[in-house]
Amino acid sequence: AIPLVVAISTAISAQKGLLIRNRTAFEESRKITAMVFDKTGTLTEGEFGVTRMSVLQPGLDKTALLSTAAALEQQSQHPIAQGIVREANKRGLHLPEVSDFQSITGKGVSATVDGATVRIVSPRYLQEKGIQLPQDAYGSEAETVVFVLINEQLAGYVALADRIREDSREAARRLQQAGIKVYMATGDNQKVADAVAKKLGLDGVYAEVLPDQKVNIVKDLQRQGQFVAMTGDGVNDAPALAQANVGIAVGSSTDVAAETADIILVNSKPTDITNLVEFGRATYRKMI
Ligand code: ADP
Ligand code: MG
């Protein structure tokens, strides 16, 4: 008989687009009953484009709003930040100097510009500070909206959009066919989360999740008796990847996520996970 480990590694090498960092991960992957996907950069491309801007403070215009926002976001690695900086560069804007840059974990960024405190934050942050969301912030499209505060006053907002990865729908559908519940967890707003979940036909969605809460989502599912896989790309996904029974990082991940994961999706294609699960189940059926 062929030793089990040889059989498994042959099976694994037959797989494309997967880097298996933990030898038991292949065997474990066939037991998955629940899959939690991060949204940005995992189910979506993670490339935000600016779709709208609105100025809410007298004496400010869209150019000033964008150049101030981009000056802060130059210091951040977040996909939202990269989208804002790209837009400012496209328009050839001159960016003001910033100092005292800080990121507000899971909620945004803050810095000093021309002696004023500028923050770019999530809708959740506004709610926490008791600041009313502008009526028109959310249009008919599901957009990611970030708000610019100058000295704690709402000065405007920037709306951005990202694209769902081409094979995310197929990946979710085939996992569900294999009897796996498919969930999404995101720090983004509920409206965007619901729109993506609906397009992909997911079983459940967790929105406006703080970075340290993703791990609790995994723990809760485990407490319910689920064998949980988590797929993500960000630093904020790393604790959940570690907690999950199978941790999967997309190829474009930050180093921290990649180092924590059991499996890496080299081509960042969600269907490569589906292949792994289907293949793993078929392989073990044959061996038993
Ligand atoms: P996700 O990876 O799901 O986007 P994060 O925890 O990174 O979750 O971010 C949650 C929310 O915090 C974002 O949707 C955004 O509203 C806000 N945020 C985070 N980083 C930034 C940033 N650099 N600029 C503006 N907003 C940010
Ligand atoms: Mg992400």
XYZ file of C-alpha atoms and ligand atoms in Angstrom:
316
model
C 0.000 0.000 0.000
C 1.056 3.578 -0.621
C 1.824 5.309 2.680
C -0.837 7.849 3.623
C 1.521 10.823 3.675
C 2.790 10.029 0.173
C -0.750 9.649 -1.091
C -1.679 12.968 0.429
C 1.312 14.889 -0.823
C 0.771 13.473 -4.321
C -2.805 14.598 -4.104
C -1.693 18.012 -2.932
C 0.861 18.456 -5.659
C -1.910 17.654 -8.136
C -3.626 20.754 -6.883
C -3.008 24.052 -8.589
C -2.838 27.420 -6.975
C -2.395 26.170 -3.424
C 0.533 26.381 -1.090
C -0.005 24.006 1.821
C 2.012 25.248 4.802
C 0.661 22.785 7.322
C 0.649 19.112 6.376
C -2.545 18.276 8.232
C -4.441 21.076 6.479
C -5.268 18.962 3.447
C -6.733 16.206 5.596
C -8.626 18.766 7.710
C -10.063 20.613 4.724
C -12.491 17.820 3.892
C -14.076 18.185 7.368
C -15.000 21.844 6.954
C -18.665 22.583 7.715
C -18.503 26.400 7.826
C -16.422 28.854 5.805
C -15.956 32.469 6.873
C -14.668 34.795 4.153
C -13.278 38.271 4.722
C -14.754 40.672 2.135
C -12.218 43.258 1.025
C -9.358 41.685 -0.889
C -10.747 38.173 -0.425
C -14.202 37.947 -2.046
C -13.520 41.294 -3.742
C -10.465 42.522 -5.640
C -9.593 44.968 -2.866
C -9.093 47.793 -5.363
C -11.279 50.723 -4.501
C -12.096 53.483 -6.968
C -13.570 56.816 -5.848
C -17.163 57.129 -7.116
C -18.456 60.273 -5.336
C -17.358 63.053 -3.041
C -19.379 65.514 -1.039
C -18.303 68.664 0.816
C -20.289 69.538 3.934
C -18.337 72.512 5.268
C -18.346 76.110 3.979
C -15.008 77.315 2.638
C -13.970 73.831 1.544
C -14.161 72.384 -1.971
C -13.769 68.903 -3.421
C -10.140 69.496 -4.404
C -9.225 70.550 -0.865
C -11.205 67.652 0.611
C -9.505 65.094 -1.636
C -5.986 66.476 -1.268
C -6.313 66.589 2.536
C -7.720 63.068 2.630
C -5.010 61.734 0.301
C -2.278 63.382 2.383
C -3.387 61.320 5.391
C -4.028 58.149 3.413
C -0.519 58.210 1.940
C 0.576 56.918 5.332
C -1.933 54.035 5.376
C -1.805 50.640 3.637
C -5.586 50.069 3.673
C -7.209 49.428 0.249
C -9.515 52.425 0.886
C -6.432 54.590 1.442
C -4.836 53.380 -1.791
C -8.045 54.238 -3.705
C -8.105 57.787 -2.331
C -4.398 58.365 -3.064
C -4.807 57.022 -6.642
C -7.664 59.461 -7.260
C -5.616 62.428 -5.997
C -2.637 61.380 -8.148
C -4.883 60.987 -11.192
C -5.999 64.588 -10.699
C -2.403 65.739 -10.155
C -3.211 67.256 -6.763
C -0.586 68.739 -4.501
C -0.818 67.077 -1.094
C -0.352 69.116 2.107
C 2.114 68.086 4.814
C 0.812 65.939 7.627
C 2.180 65.185 11.093
C 1.200 62.994 14.053
C -0.302 60.310 11.792
C -2.128 57.583 13.697
C -4.404 54.791 12.657
C -7.594 54.240 14.628
C -7.760 50.438 14.538
C -10.665 49.170 12.457
C -12.168 52.639 12.227
C -9.891 54.920 10.215
C -6.936 57.270 10.424
C -6.067 60.602 12.007
C -3.348 63.266 11.629
C -2.589 66.957 11.949
C -2.808 69.112 8.796
C -2.218 72.897 8.958
C -2.721 72.831 12.720
C -6.100 71.076 12.440
C -6.943 67.537 13.526
C -8.175 65.616 10.507
C -9.755 62.178 10.747
C -11.040 59.837 8.044
C -13.400 57.369 9.619
C -16.068 54.697 9.267
C -19.818 55.308 9.742
C -19.519 53.361 12.988
C -17.045 55.916 14.336
C -19.552 58.734 13.612
C -22.273 56.820 15.439
C -20.017 56.320 18.439
C -19.311 60.078 18.575
C -22.999 60.912 18.197
C -22.471 62.597 14.830
C -25.446 62.288 12.472
C -24.795 60.558 9.144
C -25.528 62.917 6.244
C -28.839 62.027 4.535
C -27.303 61.505 1.110
C -24.235 59.548 2.232
C -25.626 56.304 0.868
C -26.956 56.493 -2.656
C -28.744 53.739 -4.524
C -25.471 51.893 -5.083
C -23.862 49.949 -2.289
C -20.731 51.970 -1.667
C -18.048 52.099 0.956
C -18.240 55.585 2.443
C -15.589 57.206 4.626
C -16.135 60.476 6.454
C -13.701 63.364 6.827
C -13.740 65.198 10.153
C -11.846 68.447 10.650
C -11.500 69.362 14.341
C -14.261 66.819 15.084
C -16.688 68.552 12.669
C -18.011 66.620 9.671
C -16.350 68.236 6.633
C -17.321 65.818 3.870
C -17.237 62.260 2.693
C -15.730 60.092 -0.022
C -17.613 57.135 -1.541
C -15.686 54.257 -3.100
C -16.499 51.008 -4.863
C -14.686 47.695 -5.204
C -15.367 44.738 -7.533
C -16.369 41.222 -6.531
C -13.787 38.682 -7.742
C -14.893 36.832 -10.843
C -15.092 33.379 -9.304
C -16.384 34.248 -5.810
C -19.966 33.328 -6.761
C -18.941 29.924 -8.106
C -16.748 29.264 -5.061
C -19.611 30.002 -2.655
C -22.116 27.943 -4.661
C -19.878 24.870 -4.831
C -18.987 25.052 -1.126
C -22.710 25.165 -0.373
C -23.270 22.165 -2.650
C -20.712 20.344 -0.506
C -22.933 21.119 2.515
C -20.754 23.954 3.834
C -22.339 27.116 5.254
C -20.693 30.193 3.750
C -20.398 33.419 5.755
C -18.734 36.798 5.218
C -17.168 39.019 7.899
C -16.234 42.606 7.111
C -15.393 45.899 8.771
C -17.284 47.649 5.990
C -20.835 48.987 6.376
C -23.965 46.819 6.508
C -25.325 48.044 3.176
C -22.246 47.048 1.181
C -22.006 43.779 3.097
C -25.654 42.909 2.386
C -25.287 43.752 -1.307
C -22.207 41.522 -1.704
C -23.790 38.703 0.328
C -26.926 38.856 -1.819
C -24.975 38.775 -5.091
C -23.008 35.764 -3.858
C -25.981 33.991 -2.247
C -24.239 33.636 1.137
C -25.757 31.989 4.222
C -24.916 34.816 6.589
C -23.078 38.120 6.940
C -21.323 39.965 9.755
C -20.816 43.690 8.988
C -19.066 46.579 10.789
C -16.960 44.005 12.573
C -13.988 45.346 14.540
C -10.658 43.600 13.878
C -10.626 41.817 17.250
C -14.175 40.523 16.750
C -13.459 38.337 13.719
C -11.869 35.751 15.996
C -15.066 35.677 18.099
C -17.154 34.896 15.024
C -14.956 31.842 14.411
C -15.162 30.819 18.099
C -18.969 31.146 18.136
C -19.311 28.894 15.096
C -16.947 26.370 16.698
C -19.036 26.425 19.882
C -22.036 25.554 17.717
C -20.142 22.432 16.668
C -18.952 23.697 13.283
C -15.558 22.798 11.825
C -14.541 26.252 10.679
C -12.325 27.528 7.894
C -11.463 31.218 7.682
C -10.179 32.892 4.521
C -8.687 36.380 4.690
C -5.879 38.673 3.640
C -5.385 41.377 6.245
C -3.408 41.832 9.448
C -6.813 42.072 11.137
C -7.714 38.586 9.866
C -4.648 36.890 11.404
C -6.132 36.037 14.847
C -9.206 34.519 13.164
C -6.988 32.553 10.761
C -5.104 31.173 13.766
C -8.310 30.287 15.642
C -9.973 28.577 12.671
C -9.636 24.806 12.181
C -8.258 25.635 8.735
C -6.766 29.102 8.121
C -6.483 30.201 4.501
C -4.751 33.363 3.244
C -5.156 34.789 -0.246
C -1.957 35.193 -2.257
C -2.025 38.979 -2.144
C -2.142 38.858 1.677
C -0.127 40.878 4.099
C 2.809 38.873 5.535
C 1.171 38.487 8.931
C -1.884 36.786 7.434
C 0.247 34.549 5.191
C 2.475 33.473 8.094
C -0.527 32.543 10.217
C -2.364 30.554 7.551
C -2.294 26.776 6.934
C -2.943 27.235 3.223
C -2.158 30.069 0.808
C -4.219 30.704 -2.312
C -1.344 31.578 -4.609
C -3.557 33.024 -7.362
C -6.021 34.638 -4.925
C -8.832 32.561 -6.457
C -11.590 31.507 -4.048
C -12.481 28.516 -6.304
C -9.085 26.979 -5.528
C -10.419 26.338 -2.000
C -13.500 24.707 -3.445
C -11.284 22.441 -5.551
C -9.301 21.506 -2.449
C -12.397 20.582 -0.428
C -13.959 18.576 -3.282
C -10.660 16.873 -4.060
C -9.964 16.072 -0.419
C -13.356 14.457 0.037
C -13.046 12.407 -3.155
C -9.511 11.279 -2.234
C -10.463 10.072 1.241
C -13.576 8.341 -0.081
C -11.340 6.309 -2.392
C -8.819 5.436 0.331
C -11.380 4.204 2.859
P -11.990 45.659 6.248
O -10.669 44.942 6.061
O -13.157 44.699 6.234
O -12.169 46.845 5.363
P -11.047 47.244 8.490
O -11.137 46.842 9.912
O -9.720 47.332 7.860
O -12.014 46.215 7.751
O -11.765 48.642 8.269
C -13.051 48.870 8.772
C -13.539 50.230 8.365
O -12.727 51.244 8.996
C -13.437 50.508 6.875
O -14.543 50.017 6.143
C -13.390 52.043 6.892
O -14.688 52.571 7.072
C -12.550 52.332 8.122
N -11.119 52.454 7.786
C -10.117 51.593 8.080
N -8.936 52.046 7.617
C -9.196 53.206 6.980
C -8.405 54.168 6.266
N -7.093 54.034 6.100
N -9.044 55.236 5.769
C -10.365 55.403 5.933
N -11.159 54.547 6.572
C -10.596 53.471 7.098
Mg -9.472 42.103 3.663
